[in-house]
Amino acid sequence: MKQILWPDHCIQGTQGAEFYPELDIRPIEAIFRKGTDPDIDSYSSFYDNGHRKSTGLTGYLHDKKIGQLYFCGLAADICVYFSIQDALTEGFKCWLIEDATQPLNKEDYKEIKHKLADKGVSFTNSQSIITHYVLPSVVRDR
């Protein structure tokens, strides 16, 4: 399998793989690790690049009866893109939060956005998420 050699990043046990210090991780139920095989890269949150090893995320989400996923993070044209591709294959409805992601290559990203839209991916922004999901739950929980 042809692979691109990337600079080391997000290595387990280093600061680059840690959660942001101010993030409240108490509500987190599970952590799914990717890139654990040094011989094959893992762009997707669901599988390694050869689809030989699953992270377990698909089963977890299906067990929780989750049908739609919202994606953000880095990089839009690589890890986010491959995660969305696998999520679609696994039957999830996908949303991309555009102002919460950045591509490494803006030209590639333009093409990727068209491909994702053609596959039924919806695009949104963080303000829309806050307005439609976060604020109503805050009001409801008062």
CSV table of C-alpha atoms in Angstrom, one decimal:
chain,number,residue,atom,x,y,z
A,1,MET,CA,0.0,0.0,0.0
A,2,LYS,CA,1.4,3.4,-1.0
A,3,GLN,CA,1.6,5.8,1.9
A,4,ILE,CA,2.6,9.4,2.4
A,5,LEU,CA,5.2,10.0,5.0
A,6,TRP,CA,4.0,12.7,7.4
A,7,PRO,CA,6.0,14.4,10.2
A,8,ASP,CA,5.5,12.8,13.5
A,9,HIS,CA,2.4,14.2,15.3
A,10,CYS,CA,-0.1,13.2,18.0
A,11,ILE,CA,2.2,10.5,19.3
A,12,GLN,CA,0.7,8.6,22.2
A,13,GLY,CA,2.2,9.7,25.5
A,14,THR,CA,3.3,13.1,24.2
A,15,GLN,CA,1.8,16.6,24.6
A,16,GLY,CA,0.6,16.6,21.0
A,17,ALA,CA,-1.8,13.7,21.8
A,18,GLU,CA,-3.1,15.1,25.0
A,19,PHE,CA,-6.6,16.7,25.4
A,20,TYR,CA,-6.6,20.5,25.7
A,21,PRO,CA,-6.0,21.2,29.4
A,22,GLU,CA,-9.1,23.3,29.9
A,23,LEU,CA,-11.4,20.7,28.3
A,24,ASP,CA,-13.7,19.0,30.8
A,25,ILE,CA,-13.2,15.3,30.0
A,26,ARG,CA,-15.5,14.0,32.8
A,27,PRO,CA,-18.4,13.4,30.4
A,28,ILE,CA,-16.3,11.4,28.0
A,29,GLU,CA,-17.5,7.7,28.0
A,30,ALA,CA,-15.0,6.2,25.6
A,31,ILE,CA,-11.8,7.1,23.7
A,32,PHE,CA,-11.1,5.5,20.3
A,33,ARG,CA,-7.5,5.3,19.3
A,34,LYS,CA,-6.2,5.4,15.8
A,35,GLY,CA,-2.8,5.1,14.3
A,36,THR,CA,-1.7,2.3,16.7
A,37,ASP,CA,0.1,0.2,14.0
A,38,PRO,CA,3.5,1.7,13.1
A,39,ASP,CA,3.4,0.1,9.7
A,40,ILE,CA,0.2,1.7,8.4
A,41,ASP,CA,-1.2,5.1,8.7
A,42,SER,CA,-4.7,5.9,9.9
A,43,TYR,CA,-6.5,8.9,8.6
A,44,SER,CA,-10.0,7.9,9.5
A,45,SER,CA,-11.6,7.7,12.9
A,46,PHE,CA,-13.0,4.4,12.0
A,47,TYR,CA,-10.3,2.3,10.3
A,48,ASP,CA,-6.6,2.3,9.4
A,49,ASN,CA,-5.9,3.2,5.8
A,50,GLY,CA,-6.0,-0.4,4.6
A,51,HIS,CA,-9.3,-1.1,6.4
A,52,ARG,CA,-7.6,-4.0,8.1
A,53,LYS,CA,-8.2,-2.8,11.7
A,54,SER,CA,-11.2,-1.0,13.1
A,55,THR,CA,-11.1,1.5,16.0
A,56,GLY,CA,-14.4,0.1,17.3
A,57,LEU,CA,-16.1,3.5,16.8
A,58,THR,CA,-18.7,2.1,14.4
A,59,GLY,CA,-20.0,-0.5,16.8
A,60,TYR,CA,-20.0,1.9,19.7
A,61,LEU,CA,-22.1,4.5,17.7
A,62,HIS,CA,-24.5,1.8,16.4
A,63,ASP,CA,-24.9,0.5,20.0
A,64,LYS,CA,-25.8,4.0,21.1
A,65,LYS,CA,-28.4,4.3,18.2
A,66,ILE,CA,-26.5,7.3,16.9
A,67,GLY,CA,-27.4,8.0,13.3
A,68,GLN,CA,-25.9,11.3,12.4
A,69,LEU,CA,-22.4,12.6,13.1
A,70,TYR,CA,-20.9,16.2,13.1
A,71,PHE,CA,-17.3,16.5,12.0
A,72,CYS,CA,-14.7,19.1,12.8
A,73,GLY,CA,-11.0,19.2,13.4
A,74,LEU,CA,-7.8,18.8,11.3
A,75,ALA,CA,-7.2,18.4,8.6
A,76,ALA,CA,-10.4,18.8,6.5
A,77,ASP,CA,-8.9,17.3,3.4
A,78,ILE,CA,-7.3,14.3,5.1
A,79,CYS,CA,-8.4,12.9,8.5
A,80,VAL,CA,-11.8,14.6,8.5
A,81,TYR,CA,-12.4,13.7,4.9
A,82,PHE,CA,-11.5,10.0,5.4
A,83,SER,CA,-13.5,9.8,8.6
A,84,ILE,CA,-16.6,11.2,6.8
A,85,GLN,CA,-16.0,8.7,3.9
A,86,ASP,CA,-16.0,5.8,6.3
A,87,ALA,CA,-19.0,7.2,8.3
A,88,LEU,CA,-21.0,7.3,5.1
A,89,THR,CA,-20.0,3.8,4.2
A,90,GLU,CA,-21.2,2.7,7.7
A,91,GLY,CA,-24.6,4.3,7.1
A,92,PHE,CA,-24.3,7.5,9.1
A,93,LYS,CA,-25.7,10.9,8.1
A,94,CYS,CA,-22.8,13.3,8.1
A,95,TRP,CA,-22.5,17.0,8.7
A,96,LEU,CA,-19.2,19.0,8.3
A,97,ILE,CA,-18.9,22.0,10.6
A,98,GLU,CA,-17.0,24.2,8.2
A,99,ASP,CA,-15.7,26.9,10.5
A,100,ALA,CA,-14.3,24.3,12.9
A,101,THR,CA,-11.9,22.7,10.4
A,102,GLN,CA,-9.1,23.7,8.0
A,103,PRO,CA,-7.6,21.8,5.1
A,104,LEU,CA,-3.9,21.5,4.4
A,105,ASN,CA,-4.5,22.0,0.7
A,106,LYS,CA,-7.3,24.5,-0.1
A,107,GLU,CA,-7.5,23.5,-3.8
A,108,ASP,CA,-8.0,19.8,-2.9
A,109,TYR,CA,-10.6,20.8,-0.3
A,110,LYS,CA,-12.7,22.5,-2.9
A,111,GLU,CA,-12.9,19.3,-4.9
A,112,ILE,CA,-13.5,17.3,-1.7
A,113,LYS,CA,-16.4,19.5,-0.7
A,114,HIS,CA,-18.1,18.8,-4.0
A,115,LYS,CA,-17.6,15.0,-3.6
A,116,LEU,CA,-19.0,15.1,-0.1
A,117,ALA,CA,-22.0,17.1,-1.1
A,118,ASP,CA,-22.7,14.7,-4.0
A,119,LYS,CA,-22.7,11.9,-1.4
A,120,GLY,CA,-25.2,13.6,0.8
A,121,VAL,CA,-23.0,15.3,3.4
A,122,SER,CA,-24.5,18.5,4.8
A,123,PHE,CA,-22.5,21.6,5.7
A,124,THR,CA,-23.1,23.8,8.7
A,125,ASN,CA,-21.2,26.2,11.0
A,126,SER,CA,-20.6,26.4,14.8
A,127,GLN,CA,-23.1,29.2,15.3
A,128,SER,CA,-25.8,27.1,13.8
A,129,ILE,CA,-24.9,24.2,16.1
A,130,ILE,CA,-25.0,26.5,19.2
A,131,THR,CA,-28.3,28.1,18.1
A,132,HIS,CA,-30.1,24.9,17.3
A,133,TYR,CA,-28.7,22.4,19.8
A,134,VAL,CA,-26.7,24.0,22.6
A,135,LEU,CA,-29.0,27.0,23.5
A,136,PRO,CA,-32.2,25.0,23.5
A,137,SER,CA,-30.7,22.4,25.9
A,138,VAL,CA,-29.5,25.2,28.2
A,139,VAL,CA,-32.9,26.7,28.4
A,140,ARG,CA,-34.6,23.3,28.7
A,141,ASP,CA,-32.3,22.3,31.6
A,142,ARG,CA,-32.9,25.4,33.7
